[in-house]
PQR file with spaces between the fields and no chain letter, atoms N, CA, C, O and H, PARSE charges and radii, in Angstrom:
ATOM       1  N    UNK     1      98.635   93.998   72.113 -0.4000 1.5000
ATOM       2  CA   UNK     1      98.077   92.718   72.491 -0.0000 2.0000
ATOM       3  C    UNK     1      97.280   92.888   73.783  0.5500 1.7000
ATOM       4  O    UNK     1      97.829   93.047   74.873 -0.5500 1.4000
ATOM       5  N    UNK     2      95.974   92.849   73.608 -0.4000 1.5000
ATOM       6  CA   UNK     2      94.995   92.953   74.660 -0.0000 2.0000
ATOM       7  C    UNK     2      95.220   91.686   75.853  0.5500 1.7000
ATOM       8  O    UNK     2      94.357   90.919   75.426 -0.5500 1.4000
ATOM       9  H    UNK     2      95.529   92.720   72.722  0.4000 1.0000
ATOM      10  N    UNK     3      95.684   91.121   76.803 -0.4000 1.5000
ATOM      11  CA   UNK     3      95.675   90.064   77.215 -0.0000 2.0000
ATOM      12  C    UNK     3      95.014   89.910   78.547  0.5500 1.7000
ATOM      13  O    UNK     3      95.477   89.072   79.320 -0.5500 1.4000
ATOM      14  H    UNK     3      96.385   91.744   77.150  0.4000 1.0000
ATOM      15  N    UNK     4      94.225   90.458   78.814 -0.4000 1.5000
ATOM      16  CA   UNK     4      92.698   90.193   79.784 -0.0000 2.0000
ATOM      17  C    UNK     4      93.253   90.839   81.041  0.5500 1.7000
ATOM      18  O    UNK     4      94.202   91.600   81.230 -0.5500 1.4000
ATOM      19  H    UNK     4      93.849   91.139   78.185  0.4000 1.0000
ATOM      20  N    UNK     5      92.521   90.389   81.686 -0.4000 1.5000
ATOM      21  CA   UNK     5      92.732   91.241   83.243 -0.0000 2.0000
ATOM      22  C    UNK     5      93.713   89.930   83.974  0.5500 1.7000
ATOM      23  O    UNK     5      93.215   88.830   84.213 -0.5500 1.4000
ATOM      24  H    UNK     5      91.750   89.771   81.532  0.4000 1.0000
ATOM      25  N    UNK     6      95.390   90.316   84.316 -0.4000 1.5000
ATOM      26  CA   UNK     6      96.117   89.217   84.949 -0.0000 2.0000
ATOM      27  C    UNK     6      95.978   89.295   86.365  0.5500 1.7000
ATOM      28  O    UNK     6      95.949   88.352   87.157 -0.5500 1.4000
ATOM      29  H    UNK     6      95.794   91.210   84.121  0.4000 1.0000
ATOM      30  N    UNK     7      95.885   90.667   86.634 -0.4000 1.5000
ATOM      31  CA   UNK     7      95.596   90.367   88.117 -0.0000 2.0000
ATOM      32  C    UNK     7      94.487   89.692   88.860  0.5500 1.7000
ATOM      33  O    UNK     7      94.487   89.529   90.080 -0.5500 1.4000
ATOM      34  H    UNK     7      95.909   91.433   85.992  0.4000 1.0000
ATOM      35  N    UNK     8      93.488   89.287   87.994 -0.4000 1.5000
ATOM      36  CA   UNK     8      92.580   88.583   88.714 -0.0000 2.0000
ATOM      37  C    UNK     8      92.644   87.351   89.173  0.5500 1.7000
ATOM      38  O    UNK     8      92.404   86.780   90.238 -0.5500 1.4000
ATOM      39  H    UNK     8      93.487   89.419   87.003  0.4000 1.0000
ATOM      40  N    UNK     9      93.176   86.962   87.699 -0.4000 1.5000
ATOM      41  CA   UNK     9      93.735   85.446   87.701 -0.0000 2.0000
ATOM      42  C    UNK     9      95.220   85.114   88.197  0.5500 1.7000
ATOM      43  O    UNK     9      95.451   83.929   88.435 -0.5500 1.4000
ATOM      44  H    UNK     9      93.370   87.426   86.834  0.4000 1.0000
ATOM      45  N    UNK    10      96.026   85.843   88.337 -0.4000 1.5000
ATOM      46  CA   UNK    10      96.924   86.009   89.054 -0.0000 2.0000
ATOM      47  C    UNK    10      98.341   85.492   87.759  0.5500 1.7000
ATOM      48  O    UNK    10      99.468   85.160   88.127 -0.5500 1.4000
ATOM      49  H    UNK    10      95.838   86.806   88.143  0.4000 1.0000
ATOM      50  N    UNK    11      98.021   85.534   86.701 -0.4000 1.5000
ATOM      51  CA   UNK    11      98.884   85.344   85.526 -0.0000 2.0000
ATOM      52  C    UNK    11      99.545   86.482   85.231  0.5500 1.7000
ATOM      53  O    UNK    11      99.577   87.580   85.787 -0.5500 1.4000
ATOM      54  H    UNK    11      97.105   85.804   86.403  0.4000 1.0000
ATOM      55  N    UNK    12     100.258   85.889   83.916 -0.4000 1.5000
ATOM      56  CA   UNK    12     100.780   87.268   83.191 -0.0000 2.0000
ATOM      57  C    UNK    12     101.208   86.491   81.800  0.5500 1.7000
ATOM      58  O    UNK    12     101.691   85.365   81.683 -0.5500 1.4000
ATOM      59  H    UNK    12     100.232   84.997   83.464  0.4000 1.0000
ATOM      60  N    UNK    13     100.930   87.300   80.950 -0.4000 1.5000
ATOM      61  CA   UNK    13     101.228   86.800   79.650 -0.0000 2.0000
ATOM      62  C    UNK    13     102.606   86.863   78.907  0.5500 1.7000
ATOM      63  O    UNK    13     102.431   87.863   78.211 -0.5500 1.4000
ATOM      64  H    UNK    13     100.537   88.215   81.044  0.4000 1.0000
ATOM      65  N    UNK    14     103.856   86.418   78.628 -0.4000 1.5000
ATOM      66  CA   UNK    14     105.135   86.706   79.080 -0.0000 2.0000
ATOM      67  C    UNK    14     105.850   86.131   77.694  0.5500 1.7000
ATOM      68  O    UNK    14     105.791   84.968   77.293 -0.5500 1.4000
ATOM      69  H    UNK    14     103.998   85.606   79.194  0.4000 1.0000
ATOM      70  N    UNK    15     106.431   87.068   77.167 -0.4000 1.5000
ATOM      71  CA   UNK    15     107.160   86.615   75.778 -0.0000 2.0000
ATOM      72  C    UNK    15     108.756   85.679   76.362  0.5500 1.7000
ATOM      73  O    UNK    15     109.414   85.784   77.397 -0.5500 1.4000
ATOM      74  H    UNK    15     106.479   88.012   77.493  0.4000 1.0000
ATOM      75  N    UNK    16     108.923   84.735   75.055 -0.4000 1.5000
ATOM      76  CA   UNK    16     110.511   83.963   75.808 -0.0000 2.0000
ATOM      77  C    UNK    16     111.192   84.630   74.846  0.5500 1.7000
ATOM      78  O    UNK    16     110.855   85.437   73.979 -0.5500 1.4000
ATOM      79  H    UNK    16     108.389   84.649   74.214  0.4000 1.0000
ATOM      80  N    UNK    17     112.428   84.033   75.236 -0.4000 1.5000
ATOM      81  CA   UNK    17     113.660   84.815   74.325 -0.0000 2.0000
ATOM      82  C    UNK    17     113.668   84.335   72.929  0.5500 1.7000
ATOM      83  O    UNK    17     114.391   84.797   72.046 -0.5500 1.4000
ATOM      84  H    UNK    17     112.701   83.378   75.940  0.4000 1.0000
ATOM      85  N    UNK    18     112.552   83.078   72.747 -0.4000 1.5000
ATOM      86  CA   UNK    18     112.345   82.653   71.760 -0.0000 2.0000
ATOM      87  C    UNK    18     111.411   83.166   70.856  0.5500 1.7000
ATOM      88  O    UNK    18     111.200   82.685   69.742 -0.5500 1.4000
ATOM      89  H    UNK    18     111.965   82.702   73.464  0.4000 1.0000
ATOM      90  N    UNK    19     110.974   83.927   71.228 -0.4000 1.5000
ATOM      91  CA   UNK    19     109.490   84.822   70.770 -0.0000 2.0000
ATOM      92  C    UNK    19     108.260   83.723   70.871  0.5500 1.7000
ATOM      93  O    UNK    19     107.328   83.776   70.068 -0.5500 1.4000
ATOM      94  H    UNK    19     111.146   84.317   72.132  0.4000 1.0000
ATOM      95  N    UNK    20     108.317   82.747   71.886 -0.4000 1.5000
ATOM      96  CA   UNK    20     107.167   82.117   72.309 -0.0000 2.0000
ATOM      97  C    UNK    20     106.373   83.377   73.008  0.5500 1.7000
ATOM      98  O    UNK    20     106.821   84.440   73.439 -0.5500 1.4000
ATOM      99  H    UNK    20     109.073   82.704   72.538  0.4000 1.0000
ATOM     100  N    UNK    21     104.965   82.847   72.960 -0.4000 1.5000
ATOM     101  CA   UNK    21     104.075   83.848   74.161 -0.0000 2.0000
ATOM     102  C    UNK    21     103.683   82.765   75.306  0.5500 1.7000
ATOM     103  O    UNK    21     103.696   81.628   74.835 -0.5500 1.4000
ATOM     104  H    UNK    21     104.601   81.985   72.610  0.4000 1.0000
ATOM     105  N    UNK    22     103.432   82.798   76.311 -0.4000 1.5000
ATOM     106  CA   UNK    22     103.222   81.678   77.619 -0.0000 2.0000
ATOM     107  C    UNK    22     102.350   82.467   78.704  0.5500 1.7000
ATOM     108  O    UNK    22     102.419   83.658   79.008 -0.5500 1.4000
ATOM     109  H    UNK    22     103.422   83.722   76.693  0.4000 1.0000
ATOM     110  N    UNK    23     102.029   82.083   78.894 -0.4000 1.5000
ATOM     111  CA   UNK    23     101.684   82.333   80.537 -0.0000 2.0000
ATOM     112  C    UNK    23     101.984   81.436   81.598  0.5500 1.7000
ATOM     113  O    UNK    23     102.115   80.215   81.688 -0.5500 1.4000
ATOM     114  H    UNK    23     101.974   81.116   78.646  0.4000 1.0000
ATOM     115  N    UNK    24     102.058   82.446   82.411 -0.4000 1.5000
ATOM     116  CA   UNK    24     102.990   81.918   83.488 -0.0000 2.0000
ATOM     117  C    UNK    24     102.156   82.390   84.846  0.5500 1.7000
ATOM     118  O    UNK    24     101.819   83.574   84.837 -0.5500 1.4000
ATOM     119  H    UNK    24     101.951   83.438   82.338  0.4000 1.0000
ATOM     120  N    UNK    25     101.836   81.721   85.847 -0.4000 1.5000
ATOM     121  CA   UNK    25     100.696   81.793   87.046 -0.0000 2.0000
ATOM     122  C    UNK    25     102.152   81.957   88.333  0.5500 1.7000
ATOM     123  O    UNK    25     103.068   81.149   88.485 -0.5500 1.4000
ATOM     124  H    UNK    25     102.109   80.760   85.854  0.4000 1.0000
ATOM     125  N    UNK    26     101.938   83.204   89.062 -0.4000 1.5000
ATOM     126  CA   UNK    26     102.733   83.281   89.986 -0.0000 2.0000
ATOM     127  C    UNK    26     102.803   82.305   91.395  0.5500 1.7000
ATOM     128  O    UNK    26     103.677   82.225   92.257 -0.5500 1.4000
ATOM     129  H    UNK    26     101.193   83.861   88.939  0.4000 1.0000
ATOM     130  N    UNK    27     101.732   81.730   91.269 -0.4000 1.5000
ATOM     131  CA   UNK    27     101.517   80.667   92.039 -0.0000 2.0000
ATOM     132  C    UNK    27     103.111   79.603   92.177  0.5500 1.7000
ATOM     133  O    UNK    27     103.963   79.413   93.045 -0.5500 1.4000
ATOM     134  H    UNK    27     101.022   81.795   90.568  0.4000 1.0000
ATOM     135  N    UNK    28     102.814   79.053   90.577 -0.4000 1.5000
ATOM     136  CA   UNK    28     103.502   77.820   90.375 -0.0000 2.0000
ATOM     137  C    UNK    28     105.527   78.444   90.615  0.5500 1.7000
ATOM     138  O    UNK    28     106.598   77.838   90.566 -0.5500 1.4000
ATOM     139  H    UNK    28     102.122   79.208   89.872  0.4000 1.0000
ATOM     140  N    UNK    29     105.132   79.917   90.868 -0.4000 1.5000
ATOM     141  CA   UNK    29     106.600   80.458   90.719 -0.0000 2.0000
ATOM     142  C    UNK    29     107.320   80.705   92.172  0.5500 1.7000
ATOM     143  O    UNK    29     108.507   81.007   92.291 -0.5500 1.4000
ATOM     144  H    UNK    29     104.263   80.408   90.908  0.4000 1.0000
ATOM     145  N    UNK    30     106.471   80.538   93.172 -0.4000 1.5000
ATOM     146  CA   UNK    30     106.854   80.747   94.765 -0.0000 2.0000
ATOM     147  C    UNK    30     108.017   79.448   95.168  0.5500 1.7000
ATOM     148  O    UNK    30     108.084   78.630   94.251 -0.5500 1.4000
ATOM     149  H    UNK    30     105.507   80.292   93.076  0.4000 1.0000
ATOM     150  N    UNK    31     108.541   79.263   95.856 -0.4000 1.5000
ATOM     151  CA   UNK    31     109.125   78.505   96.824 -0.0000 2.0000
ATOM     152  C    UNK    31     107.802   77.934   97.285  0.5500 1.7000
ATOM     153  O    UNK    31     106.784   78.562   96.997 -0.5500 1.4000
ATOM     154  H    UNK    31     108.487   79.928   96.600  0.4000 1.0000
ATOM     155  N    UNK    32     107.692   76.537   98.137 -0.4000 1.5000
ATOM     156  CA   UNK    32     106.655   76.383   98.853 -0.0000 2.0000
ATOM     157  C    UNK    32     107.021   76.741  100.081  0.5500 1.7000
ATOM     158  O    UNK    32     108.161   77.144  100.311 -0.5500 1.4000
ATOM     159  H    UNK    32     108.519   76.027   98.371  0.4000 1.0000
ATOM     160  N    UNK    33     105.911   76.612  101.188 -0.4000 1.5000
ATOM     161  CA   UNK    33     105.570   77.039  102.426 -0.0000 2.0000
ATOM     162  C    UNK    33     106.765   76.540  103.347  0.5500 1.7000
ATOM     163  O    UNK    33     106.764   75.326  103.147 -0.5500 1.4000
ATOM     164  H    UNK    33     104.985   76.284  101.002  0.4000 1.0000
ATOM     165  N    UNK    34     107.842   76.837  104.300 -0.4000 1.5000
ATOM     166  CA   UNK    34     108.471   76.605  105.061 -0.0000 2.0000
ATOM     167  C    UNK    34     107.990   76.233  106.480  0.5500 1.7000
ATOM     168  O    UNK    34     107.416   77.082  107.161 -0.5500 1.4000
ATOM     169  H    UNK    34     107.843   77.823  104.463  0.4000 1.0000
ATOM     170  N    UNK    35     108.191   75.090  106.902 -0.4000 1.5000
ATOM     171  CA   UNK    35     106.677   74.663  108.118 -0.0000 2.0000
ATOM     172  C    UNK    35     107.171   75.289  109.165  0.5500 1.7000
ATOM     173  O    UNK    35     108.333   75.679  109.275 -0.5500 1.4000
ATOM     174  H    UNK    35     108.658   74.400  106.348  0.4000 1.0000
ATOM     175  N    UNK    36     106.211   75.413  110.044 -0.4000 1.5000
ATOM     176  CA   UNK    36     106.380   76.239  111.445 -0.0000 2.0000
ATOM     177  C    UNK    36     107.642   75.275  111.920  0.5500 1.7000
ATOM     178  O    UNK    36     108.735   75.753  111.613 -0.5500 1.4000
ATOM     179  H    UNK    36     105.266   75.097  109.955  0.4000 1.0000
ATOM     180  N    UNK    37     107.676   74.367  112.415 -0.4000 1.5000
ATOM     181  CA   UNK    37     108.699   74.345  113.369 -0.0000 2.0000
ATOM     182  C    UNK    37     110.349   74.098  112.781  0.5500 1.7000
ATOM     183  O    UNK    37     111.196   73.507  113.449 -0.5500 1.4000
ATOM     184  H    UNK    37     106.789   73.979  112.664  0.4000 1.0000
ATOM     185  N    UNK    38     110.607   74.684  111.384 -0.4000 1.5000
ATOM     186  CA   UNK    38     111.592   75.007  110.968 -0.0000 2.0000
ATOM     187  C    UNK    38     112.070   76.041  110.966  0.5500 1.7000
ATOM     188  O    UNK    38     113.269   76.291  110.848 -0.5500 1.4000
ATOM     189  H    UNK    38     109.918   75.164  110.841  0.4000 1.0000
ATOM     190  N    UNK    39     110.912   77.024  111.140 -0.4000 1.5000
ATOM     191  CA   UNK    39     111.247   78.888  110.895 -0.0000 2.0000
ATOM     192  C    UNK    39     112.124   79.672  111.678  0.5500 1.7000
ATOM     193  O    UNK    39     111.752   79.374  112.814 -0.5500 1.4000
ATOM     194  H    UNK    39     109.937   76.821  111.236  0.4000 1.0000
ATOM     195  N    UNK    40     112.870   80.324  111.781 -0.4000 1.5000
ATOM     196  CA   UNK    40     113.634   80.707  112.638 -0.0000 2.0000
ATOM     197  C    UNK    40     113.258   81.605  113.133  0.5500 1.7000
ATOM     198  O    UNK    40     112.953   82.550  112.405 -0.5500 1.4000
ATOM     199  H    UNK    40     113.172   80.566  110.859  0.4000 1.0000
ATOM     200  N    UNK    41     113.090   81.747  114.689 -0.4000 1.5000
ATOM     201  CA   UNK    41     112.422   82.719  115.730 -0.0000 2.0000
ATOM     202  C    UNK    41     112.818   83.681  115.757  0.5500 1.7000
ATOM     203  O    UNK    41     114.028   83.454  115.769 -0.5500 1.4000
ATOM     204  H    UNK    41     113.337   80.980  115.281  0.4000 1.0000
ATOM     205  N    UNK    42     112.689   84.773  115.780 -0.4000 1.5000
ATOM     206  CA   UNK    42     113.312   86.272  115.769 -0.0000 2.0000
ATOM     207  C    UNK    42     112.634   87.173  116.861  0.5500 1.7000
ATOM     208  O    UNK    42     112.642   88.401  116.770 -0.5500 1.4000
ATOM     209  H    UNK    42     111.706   84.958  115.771  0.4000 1.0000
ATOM     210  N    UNK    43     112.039   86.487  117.912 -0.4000 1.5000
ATOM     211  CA   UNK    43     110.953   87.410  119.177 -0.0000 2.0000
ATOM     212  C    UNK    43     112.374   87.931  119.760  0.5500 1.7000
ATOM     213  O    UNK    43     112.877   89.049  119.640 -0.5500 1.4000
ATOM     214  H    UNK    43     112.033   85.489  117.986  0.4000 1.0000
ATOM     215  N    UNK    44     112.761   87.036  120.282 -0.4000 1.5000
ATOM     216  CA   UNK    44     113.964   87.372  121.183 -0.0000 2.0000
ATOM     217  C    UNK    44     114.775   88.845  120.731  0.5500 1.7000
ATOM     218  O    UNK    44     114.923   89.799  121.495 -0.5500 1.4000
ATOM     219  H    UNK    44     112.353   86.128  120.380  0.4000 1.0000
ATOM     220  N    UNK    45     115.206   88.789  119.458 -0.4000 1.5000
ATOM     221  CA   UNK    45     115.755   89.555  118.762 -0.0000 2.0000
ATOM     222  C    UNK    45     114.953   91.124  118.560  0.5500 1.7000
ATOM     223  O    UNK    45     115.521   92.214  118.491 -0.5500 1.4000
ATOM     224  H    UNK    45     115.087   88.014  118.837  0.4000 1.0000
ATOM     225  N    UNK    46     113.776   90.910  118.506 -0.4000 1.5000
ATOM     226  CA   UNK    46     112.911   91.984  117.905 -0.0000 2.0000
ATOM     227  C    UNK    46     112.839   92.625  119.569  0.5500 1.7000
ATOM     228  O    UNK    46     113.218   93.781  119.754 -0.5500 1.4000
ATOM     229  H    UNK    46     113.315   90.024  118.563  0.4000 1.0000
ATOM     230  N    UNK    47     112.422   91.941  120.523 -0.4000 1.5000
ATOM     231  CA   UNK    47     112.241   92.527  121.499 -0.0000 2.0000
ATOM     232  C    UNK    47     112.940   93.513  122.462  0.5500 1.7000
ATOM     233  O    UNK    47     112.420   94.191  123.348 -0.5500 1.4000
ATOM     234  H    UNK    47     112.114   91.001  120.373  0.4000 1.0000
ATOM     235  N    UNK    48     114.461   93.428  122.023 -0.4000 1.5000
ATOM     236  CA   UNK    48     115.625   93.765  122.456 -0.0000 2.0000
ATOM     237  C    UNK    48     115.563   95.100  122.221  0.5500 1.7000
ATOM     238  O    UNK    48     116.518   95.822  122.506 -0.5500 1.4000
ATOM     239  H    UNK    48     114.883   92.877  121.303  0.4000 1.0000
């Protein structure tokens, strides 16, 4: 099964346990962004 170039588009063409075929965009698969002033600082630590 030829299924195009995924890394461009950032897909992948992905069989289920059902023998569906899907694609699936790694995008929609991340956690979202954790905002700056939640992140936990690690200078202190690194600098040591």
């Amino acid at each position: 099964c030829n299924d195009g170039d995924w890394v461009e588009s950032l897909s992948a063409l992905v069989e289920t346990m059902e023998g569906e075929l899907k694609i699936v965009y790694w995008t929609t698969l991340l956690d979202p962004p954790i905002p700056a002033g939640r992140r936990r600082r690690r200078t202190a630590e690194l600098a040591a």
